[in-house]
Amino acid sequence: MEVLIPAERIQTRVAELASEIARDYAGTPVTVVGILTGCLVFTADLIRHINLPLRVAFVTASSYRGMVTLPGKLEIRDELLPDITGRHILLLDDILDTGKTLTRVVAHLIDKGAASVKVGVLLRKMGRQEVPFEPDYVGFTIPDKFVVGYGLDFNDEYRHLPYVGVLPSAG
Ligand code: 5GP
Ligand code: MG
């Protein structure tokens, strides 16, 4: 597999993002909300660098786009989410692609009474955004290729890889 971002570079960058986040939220209790399942590794690594009062919660967002060309229908599930009324949310996802998922989840969290929602993504894919959306924290900007590893899957495989890679037959 072609390694796009080696494990060490990810670790360095995640620690940098965490310092930035810790600076921005100093004095403000934060609830980190990860979008499962892709957020898993990013969230686990990032929160361990944030030395602040912090809660962690998760939502699920699944888009059913079996074929890349079909418009995705997004389902948000929040049974695991505690009451977030008045809370400051840092929403985390693995990758910003078209922007549809994050736009919808941010709206959902505001709807649930969040006081504020900031967004952090490990990856941002170039030239793919369909809805205007500016994340507050971005790990890496990557070319328009299908990537796996560090939480990102293909058919639910490869999430455990410590690096981000491009599948040989994809992208
Ligand atoms: P968006 O709603 O921004 O189009 O899609 C974001 C979601 O699409 C991500 O959370 C991820 O699940 C999936 N996705 C987008 N691009 C990639 C990619 O290159 N690799 C993988 N594994 N998933 C991707
Ligand atoms: Mg995802």
mmCIF file of C-alpha atoms and ligand atoms in Angstrom:
data_model
loop_
_atom_site.group_PDB
_atom_site.id
_atom_site.type_symbol
_atom_site.label_atom_id
_atom_site.label_comp_id
_atom_site.label_asym_id
_atom_site.label_seq_id
_atom_site.Cartn_x
_atom_site.Cartn_y
_atom_site.Cartn_z
ATOM 1 C CA MET A 1 0.000 0.000 0.000
ATOM 2 C CA GLU A 2 1.196 3.510 -0.820
ATOM 3 C CA VAL A 3 1.737 5.390 2.442
ATOM 4 C CA LEU A 4 0.397 8.911 2.071
ATOM 5 C CA ILE A 5 0.987 10.097 5.652
ATOM 6 C CA PRO A 6 3.373 8.077 7.838
ATOM 7 C CA ALA A 7 2.418 7.288 11.436
ATOM 8 C CA GLU A 8 5.056 9.614 12.939
ATOM 9 C CA ARG A 9 3.803 12.612 10.966
ATOM 10 C CA ILE A 10 0.251 11.914 12.101
ATOM 11 C CA GLN A 11 1.344 11.715 15.738
ATOM 12 C CA THR A 12 3.255 15.000 15.519
ATOM 13 C CA ARG A 13 0.374 16.787 13.839
ATOM 14 C CA VAL A 14 -2.258 15.425 16.234
ATOM 15 C CA ALA A 15 -0.198 16.705 19.177
ATOM 16 C CA GLU A 16 0.016 20.142 17.496
ATOM 17 C CA LEU A 17 -3.736 20.237 16.949
ATOM 18 C CA ALA A 18 -4.275 19.273 20.581
ATOM 19 C CA SER A 19 -2.139 22.201 21.793
ATOM 20 C CA GLU A 20 -4.080 24.569 19.573
ATOM 21 C CA ILE A 21 -7.373 23.182 20.890
ATOM 22 C CA ALA A 22 -6.204 23.328 24.509
ATOM 23 C CA ARG A 23 -5.223 26.991 24.014
ATOM 24 C CA ASP A 24 -8.571 27.859 22.417
ATOM 25 C CA TYR A 25 -10.653 26.113 25.087
ATOM 26 C CA ALA A 26 -8.627 27.151 28.139
ATOM 27 C CA GLY A 27 -11.206 27.955 30.833
ATOM 28 C CA THR A 28 -14.102 26.515 28.802
ATOM 29 C CA PRO A 29 -15.225 22.960 29.564
ATOM 30 C CA VAL A 30 -15.431 21.082 26.280
ATOM 31 C CA THR A 31 -17.384 18.047 25.143
ATOM 32 C CA VAL A 32 -15.616 16.170 22.374
ATOM 33 C CA VAL A 33 -18.104 14.450 20.078
ATOM 34 C CA GLY A 34 -16.718 11.937 17.604
ATOM 35 C CA ILE A 35 -18.508 10.699 14.513
ATOM 36 C CA LEU A 36 -18.233 6.914 14.530
ATOM 37 C CA THR A 37 -16.609 4.836 13.303
ATOM 38 C CA GLY A 38 -13.981 6.770 11.373
ATOM 39 C CA CYS A 39 -13.232 9.154 14.255
ATOM 40 C CA LEU A 40 -12.102 6.330 16.542
ATOM 41 C CA VAL A 41 -8.309 6.505 16.313
ATOM 42 C CA PHE A 42 -8.083 10.279 15.781
ATOM 43 C CA THR A 43 -10.293 10.935 18.808
ATOM 44 C CA ALA A 44 -8.440 8.482 21.037
ATOM 45 C CA ASP A 45 -5.046 10.005 20.195
ATOM 46 C CA LEU A 46 -6.145 13.641 20.275
ATOM 47 C CA ILE A 47 -7.922 13.642 23.641
ATOM 48 C CA ARG A 48 -4.903 12.154 25.383
ATOM 49 C CA HIS A 49 -2.970 15.326 24.515
ATOM 50 C CA ILE A 50 -5.643 17.721 25.805
ATOM 51 C CA ASN A 51 -4.991 18.579 29.411
ATOM 52 C CA LEU A 52 -8.342 20.253 30.197
ATOM 53 C CA PRO A 53 -11.663 19.268 31.812
ATOM 54 C CA LEU A 54 -13.246 17.271 29.012
ATOM 55 C CA ARG A 55 -16.143 14.943 28.208
ATOM 56 C CA VAL A 56 -16.242 12.476 25.321
ATOM 57 C CA ALA A 57 -19.336 11.309 23.472
ATOM 58 C CA PHE A 58 -20.153 9.764 20.118
ATOM 59 C CA VAL A 59 -22.717 9.887 17.357
ATOM 60 C CA THR A 60 -23.017 7.735 14.284
ATOM 61 C CA ALA A 61 -23.496 9.128 10.811
ATOM 62 C CA SER A 62 -23.849 6.703 7.942
ATOM 63 C CA SER A 63 -24.276 7.670 4.353
ATOM 64 C CA TYR A 64 -25.618 4.954 2.156
ATOM 65 C CA ARG A 65 -23.795 5.568 -1.071
ATOM 66 C CA GLY A 66 -22.929 2.122 -2.283
ATOM 67 C CA MET A 67 -22.066 3.625 -5.636
ATOM 68 C CA VAL A 68 -19.963 6.745 -5.551
ATOM 69 C CA THR A 69 -22.229 8.421 -8.082
ATOM 70 C CA LEU A 70 -25.415 7.979 -6.041
ATOM 71 C CA PRO A 71 -26.387 10.870 -3.799
ATOM 72 C CA GLY A 72 -25.949 9.766 -0.198
ATOM 73 C CA LYS A 73 -28.788 9.539 2.264
ATOM 74 C CA LEU A 74 -27.393 10.401 5.661
ATOM 75 C CA GLU A 75 -28.658 8.856 8.877
ATOM 76 C CA ILE A 76 -27.556 10.394 12.187
ATOM 77 C CA ARG A 77 -27.930 8.276 15.331
ATOM 78 C CA ASP A 78 -27.393 9.896 18.715
ATOM 79 C CA GLU A 79 -28.613 7.372 21.296
ATOM 80 C CA LEU A 80 -25.197 7.481 22.948
ATOM 81 C CA LEU A 81 -25.126 11.254 23.182
ATOM 82 C CA PRO A 82 -25.703 12.730 26.681
ATOM 83 C CA ASP A 83 -27.650 15.956 27.192
ATOM 84 C CA ILE A 84 -25.523 18.598 25.459
ATOM 85 C CA THR A 85 -27.716 21.585 26.290
ATOM 86 C CA GLY A 86 -25.463 24.597 26.851
ATOM 87 C CA ARG A 87 -22.297 22.619 26.238
ATOM 88 C CA HIS A 88 -19.384 23.643 24.048
ATOM 89 C CA ILE A 89 -18.834 20.911 21.485
ATOM 90 C CA LEU A 90 -15.724 19.987 19.582
ATOM 91 C CA LEU A 91 -16.956 17.716 16.804
ATOM 92 C CA LEU A 92 -14.375 15.333 15.310
ATOM 93 C CA ASP A 93 -14.421 13.390 12.072
ATOM 94 C CA ASP A 94 -11.816 11.492 10.111
ATOM 95 C CA ILE A 95 -12.171 13.312 6.806
ATOM 96 C CA LEU A 96 -13.942 16.243 5.205
ATOM 97 C CA ASP A 97 -14.988 15.179 1.719
ATOM 98 C CA THR A 98 -18.135 16.748 0.244
ATOM 99 C CA GLY A 99 -18.903 18.419 3.585
ATOM 100 C CA LYS A 100 -22.426 17.019 3.761
ATOM 101 C CA THR A 101 -21.872 14.854 6.845
ATOM 102 C CA LEU A 102 -20.327 17.583 8.984
ATOM 103 C CA THR A 103 -22.829 20.214 7.882
ATOM 104 C CA ARG A 104 -25.690 17.928 8.901
ATOM 105 C CA VAL A 105 -24.162 16.824 12.203
ATOM 106 C CA VAL A 106 -23.290 20.397 13.234
ATOM 107 C CA ALA A 107 -26.915 21.428 12.569
ATOM 108 C CA HIS A 108 -28.101 18.436 14.580
ATOM 109 C CA LEU A 109 -25.944 19.343 17.596
ATOM 110 C CA ILE A 110 -27.070 22.985 17.517
ATOM 111 C CA ASP A 111 -30.625 21.681 17.322
ATOM 112 C CA LYS A 112 -29.919 19.623 20.459
ATOM 113 C CA GLY A 113 -29.034 22.807 22.337
ATOM 114 C CA ALA A 114 -25.226 22.984 22.083
ATOM 115 C CA ALA A 115 -23.861 26.400 23.092
ATOM 116 C CA SER A 116 -21.185 26.221 20.395
ATOM 117 C CA VAL A 117 -19.844 23.714 17.897
ATOM 118 C CA LYS A 118 -16.312 23.744 16.513
ATOM 119 C CA VAL A 119 -15.099 21.096 14.092
ATOM 120 C CA GLY A 120 -11.823 19.220 13.803
ATOM 121 C CA VAL A 121 -10.921 16.814 11.006
ATOM 122 C CA LEU A 122 -7.801 14.781 10.505
ATOM 123 C CA LEU A 123 -7.989 15.076 6.719
ATOM 124 C CA ARG A 124 -9.474 17.464 4.223
ATOM 125 C CA LYS A 125 -9.758 16.292 0.629
ATOM 126 C CA MET A 126 -8.993 18.878 -2.024
ATOM 127 C CA GLY A 127 -11.470 19.742 -4.744
ATOM 128 C CA ARG A 128 -14.322 17.673 -3.327
ATOM 129 C CA GLN A 129 -16.411 20.037 -1.257
ATOM 130 C CA GLU A 130 -19.989 20.433 -2.421
ATOM 131 C CA VAL A 131 -21.282 22.521 0.439
ATOM 132 C CA PRO A 132 -19.397 25.489 1.890
ATOM 133 C CA PHE A 133 -17.926 24.384 5.183
ATOM 134 C CA GLU A 134 -14.874 25.592 7.089
ATOM 135 C CA PRO A 135 -13.515 23.289 9.780
ATOM 136 C CA ASP A 136 -11.780 24.975 12.719
ATOM 137 C CA TYR A 137 -8.959 22.429 12.935
ATOM 138 C CA VAL A 138 -7.476 20.474 10.015
ATOM 139 C CA GLY A 139 -4.694 17.924 10.323
ATOM 140 C CA PHE A 140 -3.705 17.468 6.694
ATOM 141 C CA THR A 141 -4.986 18.500 3.292
ATOM 142 C CA ILE A 142 -4.803 15.566 0.876
ATOM 143 C CA PRO A 143 -5.343 15.031 -2.859
ATOM 144 C CA ASP A 144 -8.576 13.541 -4.176
ATOM 145 C CA LYS A 145 -7.727 9.882 -3.549
ATOM 146 C CA PHE A 146 -9.571 7.221 -1.566
ATOM 147 C CA VAL A 147 -7.575 6.738 1.625
ATOM 148 C CA VAL A 148 -7.661 4.173 4.428
ATOM 149 C CA GLY A 149 -6.016 3.691 7.795
ATOM 150 C CA TYR A 150 -5.946 5.630 11.079
ATOM 151 C CA GLY A 151 -9.697 5.025 11.444
ATOM 152 C CA LEU A 152 -10.628 5.191 7.774
ATOM 153 C CA ASP A 153 -11.964 1.991 6.234
ATOM 154 C CA PHE A 154 -12.658 0.230 3.009
ATOM 155 C CA ASN A 155 -15.418 -2.296 3.591
ATOM 156 C CA ASP A 156 -14.754 -1.965 7.344
ATOM 157 C CA GLU A 157 -11.148 -3.068 6.926
ATOM 158 C CA TYR A 158 -7.868 -1.166 7.404
ATOM 159 C CA ARG A 159 -9.077 1.095 10.246
ATOM 160 C CA HIS A 160 -6.301 -0.132 12.543
ATOM 161 C CA LEU A 161 -3.390 0.918 10.346
ATOM 162 C CA PRO A 162 -1.240 3.543 12.132
ATOM 163 C CA TYR A 163 -0.693 5.456 8.866
ATOM 164 C CA VAL A 164 -2.932 6.855 6.123
ATOM 165 C CA GLY A 165 -2.519 5.014 2.833
ATOM 166 C CA VAL A 166 -3.991 4.786 -0.640
ATOM 167 C CA LEU A 167 -5.396 1.413 -1.659
ATOM 168 C CA PRO A 168 -3.612 0.055 -4.752
ATOM 169 C CA SER A 169 -6.793 -0.477 -6.765
ATOM 170 C CA ALA A 170 -8.584 2.639 -5.550
ATOM 171 C CA GLY A 171 -8.319 6.414 -6.065
HETATM 172 P P1 5GP B 1 -18.750 13.837 3.303
HETATM 173 O O1 5GP B 1 -20.136 13.899 3.904
HETATM 174 O O2 5GP B 1 -17.868 14.968 3.722
HETATM 175 O O3 5GP B 1 -18.808 13.677 1.818
HETATM 176 O O4 5GP B 1 -18.166 12.459 3.750
HETATM 177 C C1 5GP B 1 -17.425 12.265 4.862
HETATM 178 C C2 5GP B 1 -17.374 10.787 5.115
HETATM 179 O O5 5GP B 1 -17.154 10.050 3.906
HETATM 180 C C3 5GP B 1 -16.201 10.467 6.002
HETATM 181 O O6 5GP B 1 -16.587 10.532 7.352
HETATM 182 C C4 5GP B 1 -15.841 9.072 5.554
HETATM 183 O O7 5GP B 1 -16.629 8.147 6.252
HETATM 184 C C5 5GP B 1 -16.225 9.025 4.099
HETATM 185 N N1 5GP B 1 -15.063 9.247 3.212
HETATM 186 C C6 5GP B 1 -14.843 10.296 2.400
HETATM 187 N N2 5GP B 1 -13.686 10.181 1.733
HETATM 188 C C7 5GP B 1 -13.122 9.034 2.169
HETATM 189 C C8 5GP B 1 -11.874 8.358 1.862
HETATM 190 O O8 5GP B 1 -11.027 8.777 1.066
HETATM 191 N N3 5GP B 1 -11.654 7.180 2.509
HETATM 192 C C9 5GP B 1 -12.549 6.651 3.395
HETATM 193 N N4 5GP B 1 -12.225 5.501 3.963
HETATM 194 N N5 5GP B 1 -13.723 7.265 3.705
HETATM 195 C C10 5GP B 1 -13.991 8.434 3.105
HETATM 196 MG MG MG B 2 -17.198 8.777 8.481
#
